[in-house]
Coordinates of C-alpha atoms in Angstrom, one line a residue:
M1 CA 0.1 0.0 0.1
C2 CA 1.2 3.1 -0.7
E3 CA 1.4 6.0 1.3
G4 CA -1.0 8.4 1.8
Q5 CA -4.5 5.8 1.9
D6 CA -7.1 8.4 3.0
V7 CA -10.2 5.9 3.2
K8 CA -13.9 6.8 3.4
V9 CA -15.8 5.6 6.4
T10 CA -19.1 5.5 8.4
L11 CA -18.4 5.7 12.4
Q12 CA -21.0 5.6 14.6
Y13 CA -21.4 7.7 17.5
L14 CA -24.0 8.4 20.4
A15 CA -26.9 10.1 19.0
R16 CA -27.6 13.8 20.3
E17 CA -30.9 12.8 22.0
E18 CA -33.3 14.9 24.7
L19 CA -33.4 11.8 26.4
Y20 CA -29.5 12.5 27.7
T21 CA -30.6 15.9 29.2
R22 CA -32.8 13.8 31.7
V23 CA -31.8 10.0 32.1
K24 CA -28.1 9.0 31.7
P25 CA -26.7 6.7 29.6
Y26 CA -26.2 3.2 30.6
L27 CA -25.1 0.0 29.6
L28 CA -25.3 -3.0 31.4
N29 CA -22.8 -6.0 31.6
Y30 CA -25.0 -8.6 33.1
M31 CA -28.4 -9.9 32.8
S32 CA -31.1 -8.3 34.3
D33 CA -35.0 -8.9 34.7
T34 CA -36.0 -5.6 35.9
S35 CA -33.9 -3.2 33.8
H36 CA -33.4 -2.7 29.9
H37 CA -30.2 -3.7 28.7
H38 CA -29.1 0.0 27.8
N39 CA -30.3 3.4 26.6
L40 CA -28.0 3.5 24.0
V41 CA -29.0 5.5 21.3
P42 CA -25.9 5.1 18.0
Y43 CA -25.9 7.9 15.0
T44 CA -24.1 6.6 12.0
T45 CA -22.0 9.1 10.4
P46 CA -22.4 9.6 6.2
E47 CA -19.2 8.7 5.0
I48 CA -16.6 11.0 6.7
S49 CA -12.8 11.3 5.9
V50 CA -10.2 8.8 8.1
Y51 CA -7.0 10.3 7.1
D52 CA -3.4 8.5 6.7
I53 CA -0.4 9.5 8.8
R54 CA 2.1 7.0 7.0
G55 CA 4.8 8.7 6.1
R56 CA 3.8 11.9 8.2
E57 CA 4.3 10.3 11.7
D58 CA 7.0 12.0 12.5
E59 CA 5.4 15.6 11.9
I60 CA 2.5 14.6 14.2
D61 CA 2.1 16.6 17.3
F62 CA 1.4 14.4 20.5
D63 CA 0.5 17.5 22.6
Q64 CA -1.8 19.2 20.1
K65 CA -3.7 15.7 18.6
G66 CA -2.7 13.3 21.4
F67 CA -1.4 10.4 19.9
G68 CA 1.5 9.7 17.9
V69 CA 3.6 7.0 16.9
A70 CA 5.7 4.8 18.6
H71 CA 8.5 2.2 16.7
M72 CA 9.7 -0.7 19.3
H73 CA 10.9 -3.6 17.9
S74 CA 9.8 -6.5 20.6
A75 CA 11.7 -9.6 21.8
M76 CA 8.5 -11.0 22.2
Q77 CA 7.2 -13.7 19.4
Y78 CA 3.9 -14.4 18.7
E79 CA 3.3 -17.2 20.6
D80 CA 4.6 -14.9 23.7
Y81 CA 1.6 -13.0 24.4
C82 CA 0.2 -16.5 24.9
D83 CA 2.1 -15.9 28.9
P84 CA 1.1 -13.3 31.2
K85 CA 4.2 -13.5 32.8
K86 CA 6.1 -12.9 29.3
V87 CA 4.0 -10.2 29.3
E88 CA 4.3 -8.1 32.3
E89 CA 7.7 -8.5 32.5
I90 CA 9.0 -8.4 28.8
Y91 CA 7.0 -6.8 26.7
C92 CA 5.8 -4.2 29.8
T93 CA 9.1 -3.1 30.7
E94 CA 10.1 -2.4 26.5
V95 CA 7.1 -0.2 26.5
G96 CA 7.9 1.6 29.3
A97 CA 11.0 2.4 28.1
C98 CA 9.5 3.4 24.9
L99 CA 6.8 5.8 26.4
I100 CA 10.3 7.6 28.3
K101 CA 11.4 8.1 25.3
L102 CA 8.5 9.2 23.0
L103 CA 6.6 11.6 25.6
G104 CA 9.5 13.0 27.8
A105 CA 8.6 11.3 31.1
S106 CA 10.4 10.6 33.6
S107 CA 9.1 7.5 34.7
V108 CA 6.2 5.0 33.3
Q109 CA 3.9 2.8 35.1
V110 CA 2.3 0.0 33.4
F111 CA -0.7 -0.9 34.7
D112 CA -3.0 -2.8 32.7
M113 CA -2.8 -5.1 29.7
A114 CA -5.4 -6.5 27.6
V115 CA -4.4 -9.5 24.7
R116 CA -6.7 -10.1 22.2
N117 CA -6.3 -13.2 20.4
H118 CA -6.9 -16.6 19.6
L119 CA -3.8 -18.3 21.6
F120 CA -5.3 -16.5 25.0
R121 CA -8.4 -17.8 24.9
K122 CA -7.3 -20.9 28.0
Y123 CA -5.9 -18.0 30.1
E124 CA -9.6 -15.9 30.3
H125 CA -10.5 -16.8 33.4
V126 CA -7.5 -16.6 34.7
A127 CA -5.4 -13.9 33.8
H128 CA -5.7 -10.7 35.7
G129 CA -7.1 -7.1 33.6
L130 CA -6.6 -9.6 30.3
Q131 CA -9.2 -10.1 27.2
I132 CA -9.4 -11.6 24.5
R133 CA -10.0 -9.8 21.2
R134 CA -9.2 -11.5 18.1
R135 CA -11.9 -10.4 15.3
D136 CA -14.6 -13.0 14.6
V137 CA -15.0 -14.0 11.2
S138 CA -18.8 -13.5 11.8
F139 CA -18.1 -10.0 13.9
P140 CA -20.2 -7.7 13.1
S141 CA -23.6 -9.3 11.1
S142 CA -23.8 -12.0 13.7
R143 CA -24.5 -11.4 17.2
K144 CA -24.0 -15.0 17.9
I145 CA -20.2 -14.3 18.5
S146 CA -18.1 -16.0 20.7
D147 CA -17.4 -14.7 24.1
R148 CA -14.0 -13.2 22.9
S149 CA -14.3 -9.0 22.9
Q150 CA -14.8 -7.9 19.6
P151 CA -13.1 -4.9 18.0
T152 CA -14.9 -1.7 19.1
R153 CA -17.6 -0.5 16.8
Q154 CA -18.5 3.2 18.7
V155 CA -16.5 5.7 19.5
H156 CA -15.4 6.5 22.6
I157 CA -13.0 7.1 25.7
G158 CA -12.7 4.0 27.4
M159 CA -12.2 3.7 30.8
A160 CA -9.0 1.1 32.7
S161 CA -9.0 -1.7 34.5
P162 CA -7.0 -2.4 37.8
P163 CA -3.6 -3.4 38.1
A164 CA -3.5 -7.3 38.3
D165 CA -2.3 -8.1 41.5
T166 CA -5.9 -6.2 42.6
W167 CA -7.9 -7.1 39.9
D168 CA -11.3 -9.2 40.5
T169 CA -14.5 -9.8 38.9
E170 CA -16.3 -7.0 41.0
S171 CA -13.4 -4.2 40.5
R172 CA -13.0 -1.8 38.1
L173 CA -11.9 1.6 37.5
D174 CA -13.0 4.4 34.9
S175 CA -10.7 7.0 33.3
S176 CA -11.5 10.0 35.3
H177 CA -9.0 12.2 36.6
D178 CA -10.2 11.4 39.9
A179 CA -10.1 7.6 39.3
I180 CA -6.5 7.6 37.4
V181 CA -5.4 10.2 40.9
D182 CA -7.1 7.4 43.1
L183 CA -4.6 4.7 41.0
I184 CA -1.5 6.7 41.4
K185 CA -2.1 6.7 45.3
N186 CA -3.1 3.1 45.9
T187 CA 0.0 2.0 43.9
N188 CA 2.8 4.1 44.5
G189 CA 2.6 4.1 48.4
D190 CA 4.7 7.0 49.8
K191 CA 5.9 8.1 46.9
A192 CA 1.9 8.9 45.1
E193 CA 2.3 12.5 46.5
Q194 CA 5.3 13.2 44.6
L195 CA 3.9 12.1 41.4
L196 CA 1.1 14.0 42.0
N197 CA 2.8 17.5 42.3
G198 CA 4.2 16.2 38.6
R199 CA 1.8 16.0 35.5
F200 CA 0.5 12.9 34.6
V201 CA -0.9 11.8 31.4
Y202 CA -2.7 8.0 31.2
V203 CA -2.3 6.9 27.5
N204 CA -3.6 3.8 25.4
V205 CA -0.8 1.8 23.8
W206 CA -2.0 -0.6 20.6
K207 CA -0.4 -2.8 18.2
P208 CA -1.0 -5.6 16.4
L209 CA 0.3 -9.2 17.0
K210 CA 0.5 -9.1 13.1
G211 CA 0.9 -7.4 10.4
P212 CA -0.1 -6.1 8.6
V213 CA -3.2 -4.7 9.5
Y214 CA -6.1 -4.5 7.0
D215 CA -9.0 -5.9 9.1
W216 CA -10.9 -3.4 11.4
P217 CA -7.9 -0.9 12.3
L218 CA -8.1 1.4 14.7
A219 CA -9.1 5.0 13.9
L220 CA -7.6 8.2 16.1
C221 CA -10.1 11.4 16.6
D222 CA -7.7 14.3 16.7
A223 CA -7.9 16.0 20.2
S224 CA -8.1 19.6 19.8
S225 CA -10.7 18.8 17.6
T226 CA -13.4 18.2 19.7
D227 CA -15.2 20.2 21.9
T228 CA -15.4 18.5 25.4
V229 CA -18.4 20.1 26.5
K230 CA -21.0 19.7 23.6
D231 CA -19.2 16.4 22.1
L232 CA -18.7 14.1 25.6
T233 CA -20.9 12.7 27.8
T234 CA -20.6 9.9 30.2
M235 CA -22.3 7.0 30.4
D236 CA -22.6 4.1 33.8
Y237 CA -21.1 1.1 32.6
V238 CA -22.5 -1.4 34.8
F239 CA -20.9 -5.1 35.4
S240 CA -23.2 -5.6 38.8
E241 CA -25.7 -3.8 40.6
R242 CA -22.6 -3.0 43.3
N243 CA -20.2 -2.2 40.7
V244 CA -20.5 1.0 38.1
V245 CA -18.1 3.0 36.7
E246 CA -17.7 6.0 33.8
N247 CA -16.7 5.3 30.6
V248 CA -16.9 8.5 27.9
Q249 CA -19.1 8.2 24.9
V250 CA -18.7 10.7 22.2
H251 CA -21.2 12.9 20.2
F252 CA -20.8 13.6 16.6
S253 CA -19.4 17.1 15.2
P254 CA -18.6 17.7 11.7
A255 CA -15.7 19.3 13.0
H256 CA -13.7 15.9 14.5
K257 CA -10.7 15.1 12.5
W258 CA -9.6 11.1 11.9
Y259 CA -6.9 9.5 11.3
Y260 CA -5.3 6.3 10.9
L261 CA -2.2 4.3 10.3
S262 CA -2.5 2.3 7.3
N263 CA -0.7 -1.3 6.5
Q264 CA 0.2 -0.9 10.7
E265 CA 3.1 -3.4 11.6
T266 CA 3.9 -5.2 14.9
H267 CA 6.8 -2.7 15.5
E268 CA 4.2 0.7 14.9
L269 CA 2.5 1.4 18.4
L270 CA -0.6 4.1 18.4
V271 CA 0.0 5.9 21.3
F272 CA -2.9 7.7 22.4
R273 CA -4.0 10.5 25.4
Q274 CA -7.0 9.5 27.7
V275 CA -6.1 11.6 30.7
D276 CA -4.1 14.8 31.4
S277 CA -3.3 16.7 34.5
A278 CA -2.4 18.9 32.2
Q279 CA -6.4 19.1 31.4
K280 CA -5.6 18.6 27.6
P281 CA -8.6 16.3 26.4
A282 CA -8.9 12.6 25.4
V283 CA -8.7 11.5 22.3
P284 CA -11.8 9.8 21.1
H285 CA -10.9 6.5 18.7
T286 CA -12.7 3.2 17.4
S287 CA -12.4 0.4 14.7
F288 CA -13.7 0.6 11.3
P289 CA -13.8 -1.6 8.7
Y290 CA -11.5 -1.0 5.9
P291 CA -13.0 -0.9 2.5
T292 CA -11.4 -2.6 0.6
Q293 CA -11.1 -6.2 2.9
D294 CA -12.1 -8.9 1.7
P295 CA -14.7 -10.3 5.0
S296 CA -13.2 -14.1 4.0
N297 CA -10.1 -12.7 4.4
P298 CA -8.7 -15.4 7.3
F299 CA -6.1 -12.5 8.2
L300 CA -8.1 -11.5 11.3
R301 CA -7.1 -8.4 13.5
E302 CA -5.2 -9.4 16.6
S303 CA -3.9 -7.2 19.2
I304 CA -2.6 -6.0 22.3
E305 CA -3.1 -3.1 24.2
V306 CA -1.3 -1.7 27.5
R307 CA -2.1 1.1 29.3
A308 CA 0.0 3.2 31.6
L309 CA 0.7 6.2 33.6
A310 CA 4.0 8.8 32.0
F311 CA 4.8 10.9 35.2
F312 CA 6.7 14.7 34.3
D313 CA 9.1 16.8 36.3
E314 CA 7.5 19.6 35.5
V315 CA 3.1 20.2 36.9

């Protein structure tokens, strides 16, 4: 694929409904006999442009747009990603060093991992904080899909899971500023106050386990093109009657500017901001069906996502 493969696609947002002036959007992640599963009203855009940053990666201003591309050749082999210990001890260490270089951070703390591939299936009930996301061949046309998490179609700003050593089925963190502050306090003991005196940025780091990616690539919205008052709304993501966290949903605006990295390879990491103590906006993101992809293509997207905190000396 040559450079500059801009595409025209439709994306799915949350509709701007009068309902949400009275009732908070919600989604139940469990079966309920007394409540509707959700009150989400989707809005599918007309075709909009998603611009390819291939060949222009070095021109992207992370502080302005909220995302960037890092190059990192991991010592991990494809099969290694089914081993939680290797992911934590090797891959997460590599990512931490990569983020220090990319962002100019003084230190980095990786606190969540999500491996999405078929090799990880046997670990799904025991791997702390880890999920499976390998695109099922019937996605998105069929609702009868395996319990493996699928590519996200809804434009959103995601939530985070807690660190592995505190994970359990009743525990989730949202990706709000206050939740990240609590995370720093809970995981850093006496060092927390010093870290909170400087700037911190919570980022997602996403890469494919096989490349190049032609199947449901990740799209990132220029954070500076969003209106954080008019375009964003919090949603309750309900894991159980006792456990509710917040996710951020996004309303469509023609001002939004979307980007992706065509032909993304395994050594190319998409890094995007979700929380910034300097109050810089987060990056809405989603996946989209590549317009020319073959639905019967056996090469289905598999990925790993790492969420991390980057700490800076300046405020």
